[in-house]
PDB file of C-alpha atoms and ligand atoms in Angstrom:
ATOM      1  CA  MET F   1      19.885  -4.550   1.368  1.00 95.00           C
ATOM      2  CA  THR F   2      19.949  -1.285  -0.483  1.00 98.00           C
ATOM      3  CA  ILE F   3      17.248   0.959   0.981  1.00 98.00           C
ATOM      4  CA  GLN F   4      15.856   3.775  -1.160  1.00 98.00           C
ATOM      5  CA  ILE F   5      13.452   6.338   0.284  1.00 98.00           C
ATOM      6  CA  PHE F   6      11.163   8.411  -1.929  1.00 98.00           C
ATOM      7  CA  ASP F   7       9.085  11.481  -1.162  1.00 98.00           C
ATOM      8  CA  ASP F   8       5.900   9.726  -2.186  1.00 98.00           C
ATOM      9  CA  VAL F   9       4.377   6.706  -3.891  1.00 98.00           C
ATOM     10  CA  ARG F  10       4.379   8.449  -7.244  1.00 98.00           C
ATOM     11  CA  ALA F  11       8.120   9.089  -7.218  1.00 98.00           C
ATOM     12  CA  LEU F  12       8.823   5.536  -6.065  1.00 98.00           C
ATOM     13  CA  SER F  13       6.599   4.048  -8.768  1.00 98.00           C
ATOM     14  CA  ALA F  14       8.119   6.213 -11.508  1.00 98.00           C
ATOM     15  CA  GLU F  15      11.623   5.156 -10.498  1.00 98.00           C
ATOM     16  CA  LEU F  16      10.773   1.458 -10.399  1.00 98.00           C
ATOM     17  CA  ALA F  17       8.942   1.672 -13.732  1.00 98.00           C
ATOM     18  CA  ALA F  18      11.995   3.369 -15.267  1.00 98.00           C
ATOM     19  CA  GLY F  19      14.224   0.622 -13.851  1.00 98.00           C
ATOM     20  CA  VAL F  20      12.030  -2.145 -15.269  1.00 98.00           C
ATOM     21  CA  ARG F  21      11.859  -0.427 -18.652  1.00 98.00           C
ATOM     22  CA  ALA F  22      15.647  -0.140 -18.695  1.00 97.00           C
ATOM     23  CA  ALA F  23      15.964  -3.819 -17.784  1.00 98.00           C
ATOM     24  CA  VAL F  24      13.583  -4.803 -20.616  1.00 98.00           C
ATOM     25  CA  THR F  25      15.565  -2.670 -23.059  1.00 97.00           C
ATOM     26  CA  ALA F  26      18.834  -4.244 -21.905  1.00 98.00           C
ATOM     27  CA  LYS F  27      17.391  -7.774 -22.060  1.00 98.00           C
ATOM     28  CA  PRO F  28      14.231  -8.008 -24.207  1.00 98.00           C
ATOM     29  CA  SER F  29      13.583 -11.584 -23.003  1.00 98.00           C
ATOM     30  CA  LEU F  30      13.677 -10.483 -19.340  1.00 98.00           C
ATOM     31  CA  VAL F  31      12.022 -12.887 -16.874  1.00 98.00           C
ATOM     32  CA  LEU F  32      10.022 -10.936 -14.304  1.00 98.00           C
ATOM     33  CA  GLY F  33       8.465 -12.117 -11.050  1.00 99.00           C
ATOM     34  CA  LEU F  34       5.444  -9.968 -10.231  1.00 99.00           C
ATOM     35  CA  PRO F  35       3.233  -9.142  -7.240  1.00 98.00           C
ATOM     36  CA  THR F  36      -0.402  -8.166  -6.870  1.00 98.00           C
ATOM     37  CA  GLY F  37      -2.132  -6.246  -4.043  1.00 96.00           C
ATOM     38  CA  ARG F  38      -2.588  -2.519  -3.543  1.00 96.00           C
ATOM     39  CA  THR F  39       1.059  -1.482  -3.311  1.00 98.00           C
ATOM     40  CA  PRO F  40       2.047  -2.204  -6.933  1.00 98.00           C
ATOM     41  CA  LEU F  41      -0.990  -0.501  -8.500  1.00 98.00           C
ATOM     42  CA  PRO F  42       0.746   2.901  -8.956  1.00 98.00           C
ATOM     43  CA  PHE F  43       3.808   1.090 -10.326  1.00 98.00           C
ATOM     44  CA  TYR F  44       1.724  -0.737 -12.943  1.00 98.00           C
ATOM     45  CA  HIS F  45       0.046   2.583 -13.696  1.00 98.00           C
ATOM     46  CA  ALA F  46       3.460   4.157 -14.269  1.00 98.00           C
ATOM     47  CA  LEU F  47       4.424   1.323 -16.629  1.00 98.00           C
ATOM     48  CA  ARG F  48       1.199   1.776 -18.614  1.00 97.00           C
ATOM     49  CA  GLU F  49       1.342   5.554 -18.796  1.00 96.00           C
ATOM     50  CA  GLY F  50       5.084   6.135 -19.216  1.00 88.00           C
ATOM     51  CA  PRO F  51       7.266   5.706 -22.289  1.00 91.00           C
ATOM     52  CA  ALA F  52       6.492   2.545 -24.225  1.00 91.00           C
ATOM     53  CA  ALA F  53       8.776  -0.458 -24.039  1.00 94.00           C
ATOM     54  CA  ASP F  54       8.750  -3.602 -26.146  1.00 97.00           C
ATOM     55  CA  TRP F  55       7.157  -6.282 -23.959  1.00 98.00           C
ATOM     56  CA  SER F  56       6.774  -8.818 -26.745  1.00 97.00           C
ATOM     57  CA  GLN F  57       9.562 -11.094 -25.494  1.00 98.00           C
ATOM     58  CA  VAL F  58       9.231 -10.535 -21.740  1.00 98.00           C
ATOM     59  CA  ARG F  59       8.227 -13.576 -19.656  1.00 98.00           C
ATOM     60  CA  THR F  60       6.350 -13.167 -16.384  1.00 98.00           C
ATOM     61  CA  PHE F  61       5.734 -15.376 -13.346  1.00 99.00           C
ATOM     62  CA  ASN F  62       3.337 -14.112 -10.713  1.00 98.00           C
ATOM     63  CA  LEU F  63       3.884 -14.855  -7.061  1.00 98.00           C
ATOM     64  CA  ASP F  64       0.558 -16.359  -6.152  1.00 98.00           C
ATOM     65  CA  GLU F  65      -3.072 -17.125  -6.894  1.00 98.00           C
ATOM     66  CA  PHE F  66      -6.153 -18.017  -4.857  1.00 98.00           C
ATOM     67  CA  VAL F  67      -7.172 -21.655  -4.661  1.00 98.00           C
ATOM     68  CA  GLY F  68     -10.553 -22.320  -6.256  1.00 97.00           C
ATOM     69  CA  VAL F  69     -10.701 -19.056  -8.223  1.00 97.00           C
ATOM     70  CA  ALA F  70     -10.709 -19.427 -12.012  1.00 96.00           C
ATOM     71  CA  ALA F  71      -8.193 -17.362 -13.972  1.00 96.00           C
ATOM     72  CA  SER F  72     -11.115 -15.812 -15.845  1.00 95.00           C
ATOM     73  CA  ALA F  73     -12.906 -14.658 -12.644  1.00 96.00           C
ATOM     74  CA  PRO F  74     -12.541 -10.916 -11.958  1.00 96.00           C
ATOM     75  CA  GLU F  75     -11.324 -11.691  -8.397  1.00 96.00           C
ATOM     76  CA  SER F  76      -8.362 -13.725  -9.636  1.00 97.00           C
ATOM     77  CA  TYR F  77      -4.867 -12.315  -9.539  1.00 98.00           C
ATOM     78  CA  ARG F  78      -4.560 -13.432 -13.158  1.00 98.00           C
ATOM     79  CA  ALA F  79      -7.431 -11.078 -14.076  1.00 98.00           C
ATOM     80  CA  TYR F  80      -5.876  -8.269 -11.997  1.00 98.00           C
ATOM     81  CA  MET F  81      -2.607  -8.612 -13.926  1.00 98.00           C
ATOM     82  CA  GLN F  82      -4.385  -8.654 -17.269  1.00 98.00           C
ATOM     83  CA  ARG F  83      -6.222  -5.421 -16.381  1.00 98.00           C
ATOM     84  CA  GLU F  84      -3.354  -3.600 -14.733  1.00 98.00           C
ATOM     85  CA  LEU F  85      -0.393  -4.569 -16.889  1.00 98.00           C
ATOM     86  CA  PHE F  86      -0.427  -7.412 -19.388  1.00 98.00           C
ATOM     87  CA  GLY F  87      -3.293  -6.127 -21.537  1.00 98.00           C
ATOM     88  CA  PRO F  88      -2.255  -2.459 -21.611  1.00 97.00           C
ATOM     89  CA  VAL F  89       1.475  -2.975 -22.288  1.00 97.00           C
ATOM     90  CA  GLY F  90       1.049  -6.057 -24.487  1.00 97.00           C
ATOM     91  CA  VAL F  91       2.607  -9.038 -22.763  1.00 98.00           C
ATOM     92  CA  PRO F  92       1.676 -11.997 -25.015  1.00 98.00           C
ATOM     93  CA  ALA F  93      -0.560 -14.493 -23.196  1.00 97.00           C
ATOM     94  CA  ALA F  94       1.861 -17.273 -24.125  1.00 98.00           C
ATOM     95  CA  HIS F  95       4.552 -15.523 -22.063  1.00 98.00           C
ATOM     96  CA  VAL F  96       2.427 -15.189 -18.923  1.00 98.00           C
ATOM     97  CA  GLU F  97       2.872 -17.921 -16.328  1.00 98.00           C
ATOM     98  CA  PHE F  98       0.567 -18.282 -13.338  1.00 98.00           C
ATOM     99  CA  LEU F  99      -0.130 -20.826 -10.656  1.00 98.00           C
ATOM    100  CA  ASP F 100      -3.540 -22.334 -11.464  1.00 98.00           C
ATOM    101  CA  GLY F 101      -5.688 -22.239  -8.328  1.00 97.00           C
ATOM    102  CA  ARG F 102      -8.236 -24.508  -9.995  1.00 97.00           C
ATOM    103  CA  ALA F 103      -5.821 -27.261 -10.947  1.00 97.00           C
ATOM    104  CA  GLY F 104      -7.121 -30.722 -10.061  1.00 96.00           C
ATOM    105  CA  ASP F 105      -3.840 -31.685  -8.434  1.00 98.00           C
ATOM    106  CA  LEU F 106      -2.431 -28.641  -6.631  1.00 98.00           C
ATOM    107  CA  GLU F 107       0.807 -30.349  -5.689  1.00 98.00           C
ATOM    108  CA  ALA F 108       1.485 -31.286  -9.307  1.00 98.00           C
ATOM    109  CA  GLU F 109       0.588 -27.725 -10.317  1.00 98.00           C
ATOM    110  CA  CYS F 110       3.206 -26.329  -7.917  1.00 98.00           C
ATOM    111  CA  GLU F 111       5.804 -28.725  -9.311  1.00 98.00           C
ATOM    112  CA  ARG F 112       4.896 -27.661 -12.852  1.00 98.00           C
ATOM    113  CA  TYR F 113       5.411 -24.014 -11.885  1.00 98.00           C
ATOM    114  CA  GLU F 114       8.850 -24.674 -10.459  1.00 98.00           C
ATOM    115  CA  ARG F 115       9.823 -26.534 -13.643  1.00 98.00           C
ATOM    116  CA  ALA F 116       8.516 -23.659 -15.794  1.00 98.00           C
ATOM    117  CA  ILE F 117      10.619 -21.142 -13.857  1.00 98.00           C
ATOM    118  CA  ALA F 118      13.693 -23.327 -14.266  1.00 98.00           C
ATOM    119  CA  ALA F 119      12.965 -23.830 -17.979  1.00 98.00           C
ATOM    120  CA  ALA F 120      12.773 -20.040 -18.415  1.00 98.00           C
ATOM    121  CA  GLY F 121      16.281 -19.798 -16.981  1.00 98.00           C
ATOM    122  CA  GLY F 122      15.169 -18.497 -13.580  1.00 98.00           C
ATOM    123  CA  ILE F 123      13.746 -15.118 -12.601  1.00 98.00           C
ATOM    124  CA  ASP F 124      15.860 -12.080 -13.470  1.00 98.00           C
ATOM    125  CA  MET F 125      13.973  -9.530 -11.405  1.00 98.00           C
ATOM    126  CA  MET F 126      11.518 -10.408  -8.636  1.00 99.00           C
ATOM    127  CA  ILE F 127       9.296  -7.544  -7.540  1.00 99.00           C
ATOM    128  CA  LEU F 128       7.621  -7.948  -4.153  1.00 98.00           C
ATOM    129  CA  GLY F 129       5.214  -6.260  -1.788  1.00 98.00           C
ATOM    130  CA  ILE F 130       5.156  -7.105   1.911  1.00 98.00           C
ATOM    131  CA  GLY F 131       2.218  -7.941   4.149  1.00 97.00           C
ATOM    132  CA  THR F 132       1.843  -6.180   7.492  1.00 97.00           C
ATOM    133  CA  ASN F 133       2.550  -9.634   8.989  1.00 97.00           C
ATOM    134  CA  GLY F 134       5.832  -9.879   7.065  1.00 98.00           C
ATOM    135  CA  HIS F 135       4.694 -12.264   4.348  1.00 98.00           C
ATOM    136  CA  ILE F 136       6.121 -12.180   0.834  1.00 98.00           C
ATOM    137  CA  GLY F 137       3.958 -13.860  -1.749  1.00 98.00           C
ATOM    138  CA  PHE F 138       1.740 -15.958   0.488  1.00 97.00           C
ATOM    139  CA  ASN F 139       4.628 -17.231   2.583  1.00 98.00           C
ATOM    140  CA  GLU F 140       2.862 -16.572   5.865  1.00 97.00           C
ATOM    141  CA  PRO F 141       4.693 -16.361   9.231  1.00 97.00           C
ATOM    142  CA  GLY F 142       4.852 -19.602  11.201  1.00 97.00           C
ATOM    143  CA  PRO F 143       7.138 -22.190  12.769  1.00 98.00           C
ATOM    144  CA  TYR F 144       8.564 -23.114   9.363  1.00 98.00           C
ATOM    145  CA  LEU F 145       8.554 -21.835   5.783  1.00 98.00           C
ATOM    146  CA  HIS F 146       8.210 -23.651   2.466  1.00 98.00           C
ATOM    147  CA  ALA F 147      11.159 -23.648   0.086  1.00 98.00           C
ATOM    148  CA  ARG F 148       9.103 -24.258  -3.044  1.00 98.00           C
ATOM    149  CA  SER F 149       5.745 -23.386  -4.546  1.00 98.00           C
ATOM    150  CA  HIS F 150       3.035 -24.741  -2.302  1.00 98.00           C
ATOM    151  CA  ARG F 151      -0.519 -24.475  -1.052  1.00 98.00           C
ATOM    152  CA  ALA F 152      -0.663 -21.815   1.676  1.00 97.00           C
ATOM    153  CA  HIS F 153      -3.303 -21.348   4.357  1.00 96.00           C
ATOM    154  CA  LEU F 154      -4.157 -17.635   4.546  1.00 95.00           C
ATOM    155  CA  GLN F 155      -4.221 -15.933   7.923  1.00 93.00           C
ATOM    156  CA  PRO F 156      -7.323 -13.912   8.900  1.00 95.00           C
ATOM    157  CA  GLY F 157      -5.459 -10.604   8.492  1.00 95.00           C
ATOM    158  CA  THR F 158      -4.328 -11.611   5.008  1.00 94.00           C
ATOM    159  CA  ARG F 159      -7.886 -12.483   3.995  1.00 97.00           C
ATOM    160  CA  GLN F 160      -9.050  -9.144   5.402  1.00 96.00           C
ATOM    161  CA  ALA F 161      -6.362  -7.333   3.390  1.00 93.00           C
ATOM    162  CA  ASN F 162      -7.700  -8.971   0.220  1.00 95.00           C
ATOM    163  CA  ALA F 163     -11.385  -8.350   0.950  1.00 96.00           C
ATOM    164  CA  ALA F 164     -11.638  -5.424  -1.461  1.00 94.00           C
ATOM    165  CA  MET F 165     -11.262  -7.840  -4.385  1.00 92.00           C
ATOM    166  CA  PHE F 166     -14.207  -9.853  -3.044  1.00 96.00           C
ATOM    167  CA  GLY F 167     -16.796  -7.123  -2.622  1.00 95.00           C
ATOM    168  CA  GLY F 168     -15.330  -6.036   0.730  1.00 96.00           C
ATOM    169  CA  ASP F 169     -16.268  -9.356   2.329  1.00 97.00           C
ATOM    170  CA  ALA F 170     -13.282 -11.139   3.961  1.00 97.00           C
ATOM    171  CA  ALA F 171     -15.419 -14.275   4.354  1.00 96.00           C
ATOM    172  CA  ARG F 172     -15.494 -14.576   0.558  1.00 97.00           C
ATOM    173  CA  VAL F 173     -11.688 -14.516   0.297  1.00 97.00           C
ATOM    174  CA  PRO F 174     -10.471 -18.094  -0.161  1.00 97.00           C
ATOM    175  CA  GLU F 175      -8.757 -19.672   2.826  1.00 97.00           C
ATOM    176  CA  ALA F 176      -5.985 -21.040   0.642  1.00 98.00           C
ATOM    177  CA  ALA F 177      -3.715 -19.875  -2.123  1.00 98.00           C
ATOM    178  CA  LEU F 178      -0.847 -21.232  -4.166  1.00 98.00           C
ATOM    179  CA  SER F 179       2.380 -19.321  -3.692  1.00 98.00           C
ATOM    180  CA  MET F 180       5.962 -19.395  -4.823  1.00 98.00           C
ATOM    181  CA  GLY F 181       8.153 -20.606  -1.959  1.00 98.00           C
ATOM    182  CA  MET F 182      10.972 -18.833  -0.180  1.00 98.00           C
ATOM    183  CA  ALA F 183      13.715 -20.504  -2.239  1.00 98.00           C
ATOM    184  CA  THR F 184      11.813 -19.757  -5.446  1.00 98.00           C
ATOM    185  CA  ILE F 185      11.873 -16.085  -4.480  1.00 98.00           C
ATOM    186  CA  LEU F 186      15.419 -16.019  -3.107  1.00 98.00           C
ATOM    187  CA  GLU F 187      16.836 -17.616  -6.262  1.00 98.00           C
ATOM    188  CA  ALA F 188      15.845 -14.586  -8.355  1.00 98.00           C
ATOM    189  CA  ARG F 189      18.939 -12.756  -9.574  1.00 98.00           C
ATOM    190  CA  ALA F 190      17.625  -9.418  -8.299  1.00 98.00           C
ATOM    191  CA  VAL F 191      14.844  -8.662  -5.815  1.00 99.00           C
ATOM    192  CA  VAL F 192      12.978  -5.372  -5.415  1.00 99.00           C
ATOM    193  CA  LEU F 193      10.606  -4.971  -2.478  1.00 99.00           C
ATOM    194  CA  MET F 194       8.170  -2.056  -2.466  1.00 98.00           C
ATOM    195  CA  ALA F 195       6.435  -0.832   0.690  1.00 98.00           C
ATOM    196  CA  THR F 196       4.320   2.273   1.100  1.00 98.00           C
ATOM    197  CA  GLY F 197       2.242   3.822   3.844  1.00 98.00           C
ATOM    198  CA  VAL F 198       2.630   4.103   7.594  1.00 98.00           C
ATOM    199  CA  ALA F 199       0.944   0.726   8.175  1.00 98.00           C
ATOM    200  CA  LYS F 200       4.072  -0.953   6.769  1.00 98.00           C
ATOM    201  CA  ALA F 201       6.601   1.066   8.827  1.00 98.00           C
ATOM    202  CA  GLY F 202       6.904  -1.458  11.663  1.00 98.00           C
ATOM    203  CA  VAL F 203       7.281  -4.537   9.491  1.00 98.00           C
ATOM    204  CA  VAL F 204       9.767  -2.764   7.212  1.00 98.00           C
ATOM    205  CA  GLN F 205      11.923  -1.862  10.199  1.00 98.00           C
ATOM    206  CA  ALA F 206      11.825  -5.445  11.524  1.00 98.00           C
ATOM    207  CA  MET F 207      12.516  -6.916   8.082  1.00 98.00           C
ATOM    208  CA  ALA F 208      15.569  -4.761   7.472  1.00 97.00           C
ATOM    209  CA  ASP F 209      17.022  -4.430  10.958  1.00 96.00           C
ATOM    210  CA  GLY F 210      15.708  -7.378  12.981  1.00 97.00           C
ATOM    211  CA  HIS F 211      16.561 -11.068  13.233  1.00 98.00           C
ATOM    212  CA  ILE F 212      16.065 -13.478  10.361  1.00 98.00           C
ATOM    213  CA  THR F 213      13.058 -15.453  11.487  1.00 98.00           C
ATOM    214  CA  THR F 214      10.223 -17.555  10.081  1.00 98.00           C
ATOM    215  CA  SER F 215       7.952 -15.268  12.151  1.00 98.00           C
ATOM    216  CA  LEU F 216       8.743 -12.595   9.551  1.00 98.00           C
ATOM    217  CA  PRO F 217       9.365 -14.317   6.213  1.00 98.00           C
ATOM    218  CA  ALA F 218      10.591 -11.134   4.479  1.00 98.00           C
ATOM    219  CA  SER F 219      13.532 -11.032   6.921  1.00 98.00           C
ATOM    220  CA  PHE F 220      15.087 -13.845   4.833  1.00 98.00           C
ATOM    221  CA  LEU F 221      15.737 -11.226   2.149  1.00 98.00           C
ATOM    222  CA  GLN F 222      18.674 -10.155   4.335  1.00 98.00           C
ATOM    223  CA  LEU F 223      20.407 -13.296   3.002  1.00 98.00           C
ATOM    224  CA  HIS F 224      20.051 -12.272  -0.659  1.00 98.00           C
ATOM    225  CA  PRO F 225      23.000 -10.453  -2.276  1.00 98.00           C
ATOM    226  CA  ASN F 226      20.942  -8.160  -4.512  1.00 98.00           C
ATOM    227  CA  VAL F 227      17.886  -6.696  -2.784  1.00 98.00           C
ATOM    228  CA  THR F 228      16.601  -3.168  -3.238  1.00 98.00           C
ATOM    229  CA  VAL F 229      13.946  -1.972  -0.796  1.00 98.00           C
ATOM    230  CA  MET F 230      11.960   0.965  -2.164  1.00 98.00           C
ATOM    231  CA  LEU F 231      10.021   2.904   0.470  1.00 98.00           C
ATOM    232  CA  ASP F 232       7.965   6.050   0.674  1.00 98.00           C
ATOM    233  CA  ARG F 233       8.641   8.326   3.658  1.00 98.00           C
ATOM    234  CA  GLU F 234       5.790   6.817   5.667  1.00 98.00           C
ATOM    235  CA  ALA F 235       6.974   3.222   5.277  1.00 98.00           C
ATOM    236  CA  ALA F 236      10.496   4.382   6.203  1.00 98.00           C
ATOM    237  CA  SER F 237       9.341   6.345   9.239  1.00 98.00           C
ATOM    238  CA  ARG F 238      10.429   3.755  11.858  1.00 96.00           C
ATOM    239  CA  ARG F 239      13.986   3.389  10.599  1.00 87.00           C
TER     240      ARG F 239
HETATM  241  P1  PGA H   1      -0.690  -4.847  -0.248  1.00 97.35           P
HETATM  242  O1  PGA H   1      -0.252  -6.342  -0.031  1.00 97.35           O
HETATM  243  O2  PGA H   1       0.168  -4.334  -1.344  1.00 97.35           O
HETATM  244  O3  PGA H   1      -2.125  -4.948  -0.660  1.00 97.35           O
HETATM  245  O4  PGA H   1      -0.472  -4.150   1.046  1.00 97.35           O
HETATM  246  C1  PGA H   1       1.108  -6.603   0.039  1.00 97.35           C
HETATM  247  C2  PGA H   1       1.310  -8.051   0.281  1.00 97.35           C
HETATM  248  O5  PGA H   1       0.478  -8.655   0.985  1.00 97.35           O
HETATM  249  O6  PGA H   1       2.307  -8.599  -0.203  1.00 97.35           O
END
C-alpha cells in the first residue's frame, strides 16, 4: 500500500480530483468504480468545481445501493451520485451502471452487474471509503466475505452512519443493500481508498498494519498490488 497523508480534506480531495482528471485525459473511456457516503463529498465537489474534463466516454460502476429504494428516490445512492457528480460533470446516463435495489430477482441483478463490469473490460480505478467497522462497499465484517456482488445485511452501526440520508432516522435505513463483492473490488487495476477524520484513525491503522482478516474486510487490500491510501492528518494519527 502506498500511504499518502494530507494536511486536510481539501488538499486530499484536490489531489484525488487531479489524479482522476489526469486518468480521464489519458484514457477517455476510463472505467471508474465509485463510492458514496460522507467522505467522498469534498472529492466530488473538487471534481465539479475544478478544471473541466471530458466525461462523455467515462463509464462508472458504483459500489452499492440500498435494497428496496428506487433509483429515483432522493435517499438512493443513485440519486446522490446524480446530484454530486454525474449531473454536474456530464456523465451520460447510458454510461452509469448501478446495482438496482428494487430488482425483482436480486441474485440475478447481482449476476447482471458482474457481467456488465466484465463487458466493460473491468474497472480501471476503484475509489473507496472505509467504514469505522472496516467495511468497503457493504462488505461487512463477519466469519466470511462474499467474492461477488451480493445482498448484504447491514450492521446497526452502518445503518446509523447512513441515517442522515433518511431524515436522521436509522430505523428508516434499509436493513439490506446490494454490494460489489471483495473479488469485484480487488480485481480493479488500481484502488484508491480515502479516509478522513479521527473516527477512522483506528480502522486505518488496523487495515494497513494489522492481519488480513474477514473481521476487517479492508485489510484484504494488503493483497492488491496497486493500492493508494489517501488520509488526512486525523485519519493518519494512529500510524
Ligand atoms: P463515510 O462512509 O464516508 O460516510 O464515513 C464510508 C463507508 O462506509 O464506506
